[in-house]
Amino acid sequence: MRLFVATHNPHKLREIREILPGAEVIADDPSGAAETAPDFSGNALIKVRAIAGRHRGDWCLADDSGLEVRALGGEPGVRSARYAGEPTNTPANNALLLRNLEGVADRRANFTCAIALVDPAGEEHVVTGRCFGRIAEAPSGSEGFGYDPLFVPDGHDRSFAELSPAEKNAISHRGRALAAAREVVEGLQAGT
Ligand code: IMP
């Protein structure tokens, strides 16, 4: 099957290809689609709708994801990519997060990923995945992207950036959301 993915983030594309190895994954640029929804699902729908009209008869997918920190009332949330301002600056985002958590004992946080799918008949589907953990006192590791060096998933003492890609995919918010997306795809294909 062909799957058009509304992203220009090479890290996300790699993770999607690793988790959906049977699909021919093709990137399409949703630029121009302003992510103005108040939640991840709404933004994923905005992005997938921006490309779906170009690919009728094929599957389309968009993901929207971010980090929610309990002691910060769910921030950075939907603003994760631009927490420290635009354009996206990962070192500045991570530094701001550590600064905002200085002296804070409750470091609980979770990543959330919403995936919006448009199937070949034009029907929309939304699934989500979460990964719970905590924010470390300092960054560690060099794998992954974004807040990975600061996020230690529950049951681990290493950050996402210290895990191999396969280890991260097995437990990550995106891995879980993509597993749910795969069920949607397989369920629909089984019914046709
Ligand atoms: P999006 O591209 O609008 O979904 O923004 C996602 C932002 O959330 C990224 O720029 C990162 O800051 C953060 N993020 C989402 N998923 C991950 C992840 O797997 N690791 C680290 N940061 C992530």
Tab-separated table of C-alpha atoms in Angstrom, residues 45-190:
chain	number	residue	atom	x	y	z
A	45	LEU	CA	-6.567	16.385	11.193
A	46	ILE	CA	-5.636	19.854	9.893
A	47	LYS	CA	-2.363	18.469	8.504
A	48	VAL	CA	-3.812	15.314	6.916
A	49	ARG	CA	-6.662	17.299	5.293
A	50	ALA	CA	-4.028	19.596	3.761
A	51	ILE	CA	-2.639	16.713	1.672
A	52	ALA	CA	-5.562	14.262	1.334
A	53	GLY	CA	-7.175	16.046	-1.622
A	54	ARG	CA	-4.037	15.346	-3.697
A	55	HIS	CA	-4.039	11.578	-3.053
A	56	ARG	CA	-7.571	10.250	-3.477
A	57	GLY	CA	-7.568	6.436	-3.562
A	58	ASP	CA	-4.474	6.158	-1.356
A	59	TRP	CA	-3.938	6.307	2.391
A	60	CYS	CA	-2.802	9.581	3.980
A	61	LEU	CA	-1.435	10.084	7.471
A	62	ALA	CA	-0.438	13.005	9.655
A	63	ASP	CA	0.839	12.985	13.193
A	64	ASP	CA	0.882	15.717	15.797
A	65	SER	CA	2.782	15.145	18.956
A	66	GLY	CA	4.290	16.843	21.945
A	67	LEU	CA	5.405	16.712	25.520
A	68	GLU	CA	3.053	17.374	28.450
A	69	VAL	CA	4.615	18.134	31.830
A	70	ARG	CA	2.326	17.722	34.812
A	71	ALA	CA	3.915	20.394	37.046
A	72	LEU	CA	3.659	22.884	34.144
A	73	GLY	CA	-0.077	22.306	33.646
A	74	GLY	CA	0.494	20.255	30.484
A	75	GLU	CA	2.980	22.653	28.880
A	76	PRO	CA	4.645	22.704	26.383
A	77	GLY	CA	1.793	20.619	24.895
A	78	VAL	CA	0.718	21.650	21.392
A	79	ARG	CA	3.457	24.326	21.515
A	80	SER	CA	6.225	21.725	21.993
A	81	ALA	CA	8.001	22.485	18.717
A	82	ARG	CA	8.004	26.249	19.339
A	83	TYR	CA	8.187	26.366	23.146
A	84	ALA	CA	11.094	28.820	23.122
A	85	GLY	CA	9.797	30.702	20.054
A	86	GLU	CA	9.866	30.353	16.288
A	87	PRO	CA	11.550	28.924	14.302
A	88	THR	CA	11.941	25.618	16.199
A	89	ASN	CA	15.126	25.647	18.275
A	90	THR	CA	15.638	22.324	20.051
A	91	PRO	CA	18.513	23.338	22.375
A	92	ALA	CA	16.551	26.454	23.415
A	93	ASN	CA	13.364	24.401	23.988
A	94	ASN	CA	15.230	21.916	26.171
A	95	ALA	CA	17.005	24.678	28.109
A	96	LEU	CA	13.707	26.490	28.737
A	97	LEU	CA	12.081	23.283	29.961
A	98	LEU	CA	14.905	22.648	32.430
A	99	ARG	CA	14.753	26.279	33.596
A	100	ASN	CA	10.973	26.081	34.166
A	101	LEU	CA	11.454	22.902	36.218
A	102	GLU	CA	14.305	24.219	38.381
A	103	GLY	CA	13.631	23.184	41.972
A	104	VAL	CA	10.493	21.261	40.969
A	105	ALA	CA	10.388	17.778	42.539
A	106	ASP	CA	7.429	16.449	40.523
A	107	ARG	CA	9.069	15.684	37.159
A	108	ARG	CA	6.232	13.511	35.768
A	109	ALA	CA	5.535	13.988	32.068
A	110	ASN	CA	4.174	12.205	29.052
A	111	PHE	CA	4.531	12.361	25.325
A	112	THR	CA	1.301	12.195	23.315
A	113	CYS	CA	0.991	11.400	19.628
A	114	ALA	CA	-2.229	11.748	17.659
A	115	ILE	CA	-2.398	10.199	14.208
A	116	ALA	CA	-5.050	11.188	11.701
A	117	LEU	CA	-5.641	8.875	8.760
A	118	VAL	CA	-7.663	9.362	5.598
A	119	ASP	CA	-8.467	6.036	3.969
A	120	PRO	CA	-8.746	5.460	0.195
A	121	ALA	CA	-12.532	6.110	0.374
A	122	GLY	CA	-11.932	9.493	2.044
A	123	GLU	CA	-13.048	8.479	5.580
A	124	GLU	CA	-11.138	10.004	8.502
A	125	HIS	CA	-9.799	8.045	11.497
A	126	VAL	CA	-7.927	9.368	14.571
A	127	VAL	CA	-5.875	7.280	17.037
A	128	THR	CA	-3.571	8.329	19.875
A	129	GLY	CA	-0.649	6.903	21.815
A	130	ARG	CA	1.000	8.006	25.048
A	131	CYS	CA	4.268	7.298	26.800
A	132	PHE	CA	4.655	8.208	30.485
A	133	GLY	CA	7.893	9.062	32.229
A	134	ARG	CA	9.763	11.929	33.857
A	135	ILE	CA	11.984	14.863	32.951
A	136	ALA	CA	15.650	14.343	33.883
A	137	GLU	CA	17.725	16.999	35.664
A	138	ALA	CA	20.146	17.166	32.710
A	139	PRO	CA	20.226	15.971	29.084
A	140	SER	CA	21.845	12.658	28.128
A	141	GLY	CA	22.217	10.622	24.944
A	142	SER	CA	22.446	11.485	21.257
A	143	GLU	CA	19.769	9.350	19.541
A	144	GLY	CA	16.348	10.640	18.490
A	145	PHE	CA	15.304	14.288	18.394
A	146	GLY	CA	13.535	17.071	20.262
A	147	TYR	CA	13.112	16.485	23.989
A	148	ASP	CA	14.481	12.902	23.814
A	149	PRO	CA	17.642	13.666	25.862
A	150	LEU	CA	15.459	14.915	28.756
A	151	PHE	CA	12.709	12.270	28.795
A	152	VAL	CA	13.184	9.097	30.856
A	153	PRO	CA	10.340	6.644	30.181
A	154	ASP	CA	8.795	4.752	33.088
A	155	GLY	CA	10.573	1.453	33.785
A	156	HIS	CA	13.869	2.786	32.408
A	157	ASP	CA	16.800	4.704	33.864
A	158	ARG	CA	18.002	5.940	30.470
A	159	SER	CA	16.553	8.769	28.400
A	160	PHE	CA	14.839	8.235	25.032
A	161	ALA	CA	18.056	9.579	23.465
A	162	GLU	CA	20.042	6.768	25.117
A	163	LEU	CA	17.735	4.025	23.810
A	164	SER	CA	18.232	2.420	20.396
A	165	PRO	CA	15.615	3.385	17.784
A	166	ALA	CA	14.017	-0.080	18.162
A	167	GLU	CA	13.841	0.273	21.953
A	168	LYS	CA	12.250	3.717	21.647
A	169	ASN	CA	9.738	2.619	18.979
A	170	ALA	CA	8.590	-0.308	21.148
A	171	ILE	CA	7.355	1.996	23.925
A	172	SER	CA	7.040	5.468	22.444
A	173	HIS	CA	3.874	7.506	21.989
A	174	ARG	CA	4.416	7.405	18.207
A	175	GLY	CA	5.082	3.655	18.239
A	176	ARG	CA	1.852	3.079	20.137
A	177	ALA	CA	-0.187	5.422	17.938
A	178	LEU	CA	1.250	3.819	14.794
A	179	ALA	CA	0.387	0.351	16.130
A	180	ALA	CA	-3.198	1.575	16.548
A	181	ALA	CA	-3.067	3.093	13.044
A	182	ARG	CA	-1.845	-0.226	11.653
A	183	GLU	CA	-4.886	-1.909	13.220
A	184	VAL	CA	-7.170	0.596	11.473
A	185	VAL	CA	-5.461	-0.080	8.133
A	186	GLU	CA	-5.457	-3.866	8.560
A	187	GLY	CA	-9.051	-3.889	9.793
A	188	LEU	CA	-10.238	-1.965	6.763
A	189	GLN	CA	-8.195	-4.056	4.339
A	190	ALA	CA	-9.577	-7.269	5.892
